[in-house]
Protein backbone atom coordinates (compact mmCIF):
# COMPACT_ATOMS: atom_id res chain seq x y z
CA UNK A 1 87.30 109.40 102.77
CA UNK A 2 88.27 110.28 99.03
CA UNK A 3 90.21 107.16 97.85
CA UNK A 4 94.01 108.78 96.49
CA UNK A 5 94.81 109.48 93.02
CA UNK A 6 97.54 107.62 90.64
CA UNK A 7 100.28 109.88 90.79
CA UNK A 8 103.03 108.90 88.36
CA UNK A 9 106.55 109.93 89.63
CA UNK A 10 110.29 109.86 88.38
CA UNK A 11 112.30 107.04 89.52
CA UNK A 12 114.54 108.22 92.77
CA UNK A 13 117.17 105.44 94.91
CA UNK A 14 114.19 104.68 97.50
CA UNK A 15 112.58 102.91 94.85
CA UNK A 16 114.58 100.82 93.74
CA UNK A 17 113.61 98.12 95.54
CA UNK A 18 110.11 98.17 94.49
CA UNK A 19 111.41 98.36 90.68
CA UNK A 20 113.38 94.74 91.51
CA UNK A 21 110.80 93.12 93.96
CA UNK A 22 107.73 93.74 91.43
CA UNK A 23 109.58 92.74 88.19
CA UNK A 24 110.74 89.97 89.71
CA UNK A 25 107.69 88.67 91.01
CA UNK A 26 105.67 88.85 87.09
CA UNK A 27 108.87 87.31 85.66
CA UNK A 28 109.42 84.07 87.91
CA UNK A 29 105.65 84.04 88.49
CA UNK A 30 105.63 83.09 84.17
CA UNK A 31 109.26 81.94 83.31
CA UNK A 32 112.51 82.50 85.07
CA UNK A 33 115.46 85.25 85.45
CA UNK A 34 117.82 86.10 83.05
CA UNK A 35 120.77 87.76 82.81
CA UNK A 36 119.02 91.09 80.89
CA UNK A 37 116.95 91.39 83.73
CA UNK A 38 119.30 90.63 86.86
CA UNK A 39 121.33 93.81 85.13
CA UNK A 40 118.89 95.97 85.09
CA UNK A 41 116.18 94.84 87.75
CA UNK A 42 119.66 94.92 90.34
CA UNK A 43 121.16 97.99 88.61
CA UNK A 44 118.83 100.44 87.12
CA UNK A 45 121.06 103.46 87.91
CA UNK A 46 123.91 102.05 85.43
CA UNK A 47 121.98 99.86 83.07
CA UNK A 48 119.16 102.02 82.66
CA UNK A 49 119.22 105.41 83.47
CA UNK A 50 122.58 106.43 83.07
CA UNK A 51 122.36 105.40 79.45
CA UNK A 52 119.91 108.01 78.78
CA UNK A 53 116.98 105.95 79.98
CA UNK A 54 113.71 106.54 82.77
CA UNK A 55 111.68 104.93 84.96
CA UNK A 56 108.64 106.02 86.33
CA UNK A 57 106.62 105.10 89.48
CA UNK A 58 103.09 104.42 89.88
CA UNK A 59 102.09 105.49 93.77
CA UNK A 60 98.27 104.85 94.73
CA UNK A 61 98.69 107.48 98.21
CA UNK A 62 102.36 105.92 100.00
CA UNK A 63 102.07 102.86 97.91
CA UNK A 64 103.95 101.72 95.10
CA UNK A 65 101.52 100.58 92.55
CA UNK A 66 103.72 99.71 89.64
CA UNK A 67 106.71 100.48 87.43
CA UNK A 68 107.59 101.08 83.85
CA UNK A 69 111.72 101.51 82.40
CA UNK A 70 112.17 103.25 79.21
CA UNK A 71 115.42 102.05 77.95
CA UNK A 72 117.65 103.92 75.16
CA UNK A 73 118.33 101.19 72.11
CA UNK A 74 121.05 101.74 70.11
CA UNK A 75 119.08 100.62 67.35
CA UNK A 76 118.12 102.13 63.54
CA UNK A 77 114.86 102.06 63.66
CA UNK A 78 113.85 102.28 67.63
CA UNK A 79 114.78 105.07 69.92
CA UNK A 80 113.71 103.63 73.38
CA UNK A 81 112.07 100.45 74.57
CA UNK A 82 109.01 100.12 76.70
CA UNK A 83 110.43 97.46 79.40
CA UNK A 84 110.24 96.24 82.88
CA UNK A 85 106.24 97.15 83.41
CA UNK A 86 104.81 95.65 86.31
CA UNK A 87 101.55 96.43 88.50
CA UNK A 88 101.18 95.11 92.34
CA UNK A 89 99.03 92.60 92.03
CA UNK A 90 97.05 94.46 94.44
CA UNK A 91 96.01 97.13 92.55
CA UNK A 92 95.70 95.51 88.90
CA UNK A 93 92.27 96.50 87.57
CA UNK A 94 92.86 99.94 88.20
CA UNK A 95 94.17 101.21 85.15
CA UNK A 96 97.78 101.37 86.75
CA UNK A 97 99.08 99.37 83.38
CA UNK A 98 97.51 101.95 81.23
CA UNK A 99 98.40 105.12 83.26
CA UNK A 100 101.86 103.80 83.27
CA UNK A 101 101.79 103.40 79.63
CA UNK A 102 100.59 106.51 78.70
CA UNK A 103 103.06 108.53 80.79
CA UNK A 104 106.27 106.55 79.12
CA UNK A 105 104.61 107.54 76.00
CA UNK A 106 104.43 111.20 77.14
CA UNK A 107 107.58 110.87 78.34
CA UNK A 108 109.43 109.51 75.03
CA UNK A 109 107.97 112.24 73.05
CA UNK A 110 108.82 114.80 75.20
CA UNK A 111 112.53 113.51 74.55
CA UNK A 112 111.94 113.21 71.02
CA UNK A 113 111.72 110.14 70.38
CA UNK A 114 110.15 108.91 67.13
CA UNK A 115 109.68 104.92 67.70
CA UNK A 116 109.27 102.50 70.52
CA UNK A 117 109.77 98.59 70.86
CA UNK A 118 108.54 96.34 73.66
CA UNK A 119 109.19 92.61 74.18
CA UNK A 120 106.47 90.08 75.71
CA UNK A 121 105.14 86.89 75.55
CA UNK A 122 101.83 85.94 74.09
CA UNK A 123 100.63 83.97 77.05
CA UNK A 124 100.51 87.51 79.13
CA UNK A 125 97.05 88.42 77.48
CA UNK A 126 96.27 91.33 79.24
CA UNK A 127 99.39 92.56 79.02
CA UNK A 128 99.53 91.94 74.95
CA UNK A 129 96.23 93.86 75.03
CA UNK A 130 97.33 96.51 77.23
CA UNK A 131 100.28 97.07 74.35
CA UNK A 132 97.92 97.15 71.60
CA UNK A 133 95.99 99.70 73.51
CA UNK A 134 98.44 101.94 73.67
CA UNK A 135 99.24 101.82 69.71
CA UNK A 136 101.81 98.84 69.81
CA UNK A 137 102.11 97.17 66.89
CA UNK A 138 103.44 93.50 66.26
CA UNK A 139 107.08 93.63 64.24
CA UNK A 140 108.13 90.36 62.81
CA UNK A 141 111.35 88.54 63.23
CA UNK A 142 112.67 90.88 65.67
CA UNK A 143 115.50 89.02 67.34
CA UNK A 144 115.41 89.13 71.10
CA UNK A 145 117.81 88.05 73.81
CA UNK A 146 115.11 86.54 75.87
CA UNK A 147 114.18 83.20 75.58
CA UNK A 148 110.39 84.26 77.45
CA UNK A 149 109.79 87.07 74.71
CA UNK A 150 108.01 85.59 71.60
CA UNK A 151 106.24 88.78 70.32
CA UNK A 152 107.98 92.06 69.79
CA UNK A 153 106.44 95.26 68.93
CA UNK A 154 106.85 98.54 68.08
CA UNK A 155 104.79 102.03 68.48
CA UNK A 156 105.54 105.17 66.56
CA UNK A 157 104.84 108.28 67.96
């Protein structure tokens, strides 16, 4: 038997516990919870996409593979920020991260927008690389409200 196909689908309500459960897994797995991401990880609907954001779904056949928010900044130079990207740990390796990645990116410019900005921490290596990948760029002295995040970086598209 053929073994399914990454399908990469718009966020709907059944999912929403798969957006909380996999974020919050990554995050307390490396650091702890915050406030930022109780609001959105509990509320995407109002903190996310009803502020002109997305989220998309990684499913591997019925499973949930991984998610990926794109958040509207109101912001002068950035237009959206790459956030809340996690993989099952079950299916990292397979090119979820990157699949992800490249459909946000898709997705921003189909919206228009011009520039992107992600926060992380330098300790998630593959995750750093994954960024870089993608055409991330490091921005200095970005200011972030997230005592975990000690790189920020941007991508223009």
């Amino acid at each position: 038997m053929d073994k399914p196909s990454v399908r990469i689908v718009p966020f709907a309500p059944e999912y929403k516990e798969a957006f909380r459960d996999l974020n919050k897994a990554w995050i307390e797995q490396y650091f702890r919870m915050e406030p930022g991401d109780f609001a959105s990880l509990d509320h995407p609907d109002t903190y996310i996409l009803e502020k002109g954001g997305y989220i998309l779904v990684a499913k591997l056949g019925d499973q949930i593979a991984g998610v990926c928010a794109l958040m509207k900044m109101d912001h002068p130079t950035f237009d959206y920020e790459l956030a809340k990207m996690a993989v099952d740990p079950s299916f990292q390796g397979q090119k979820i991260g990157w699949k992800l990645g490249m459909a946000i990116l898709d997705k921003a410019r189909s919206i228009g927008a011009k520039t992107l900005y992600l926060e992380s921490n330098t300790i998630l290596v593959p995750a750093i690389n994954l960024y870089r990948k993608l055409g991330f760029v490091e921005v200095p002295d970005a200011n972030s409200p997230y005592e975990r995040s000690n790189i920020q970086m941007q991508c223009k598209l």
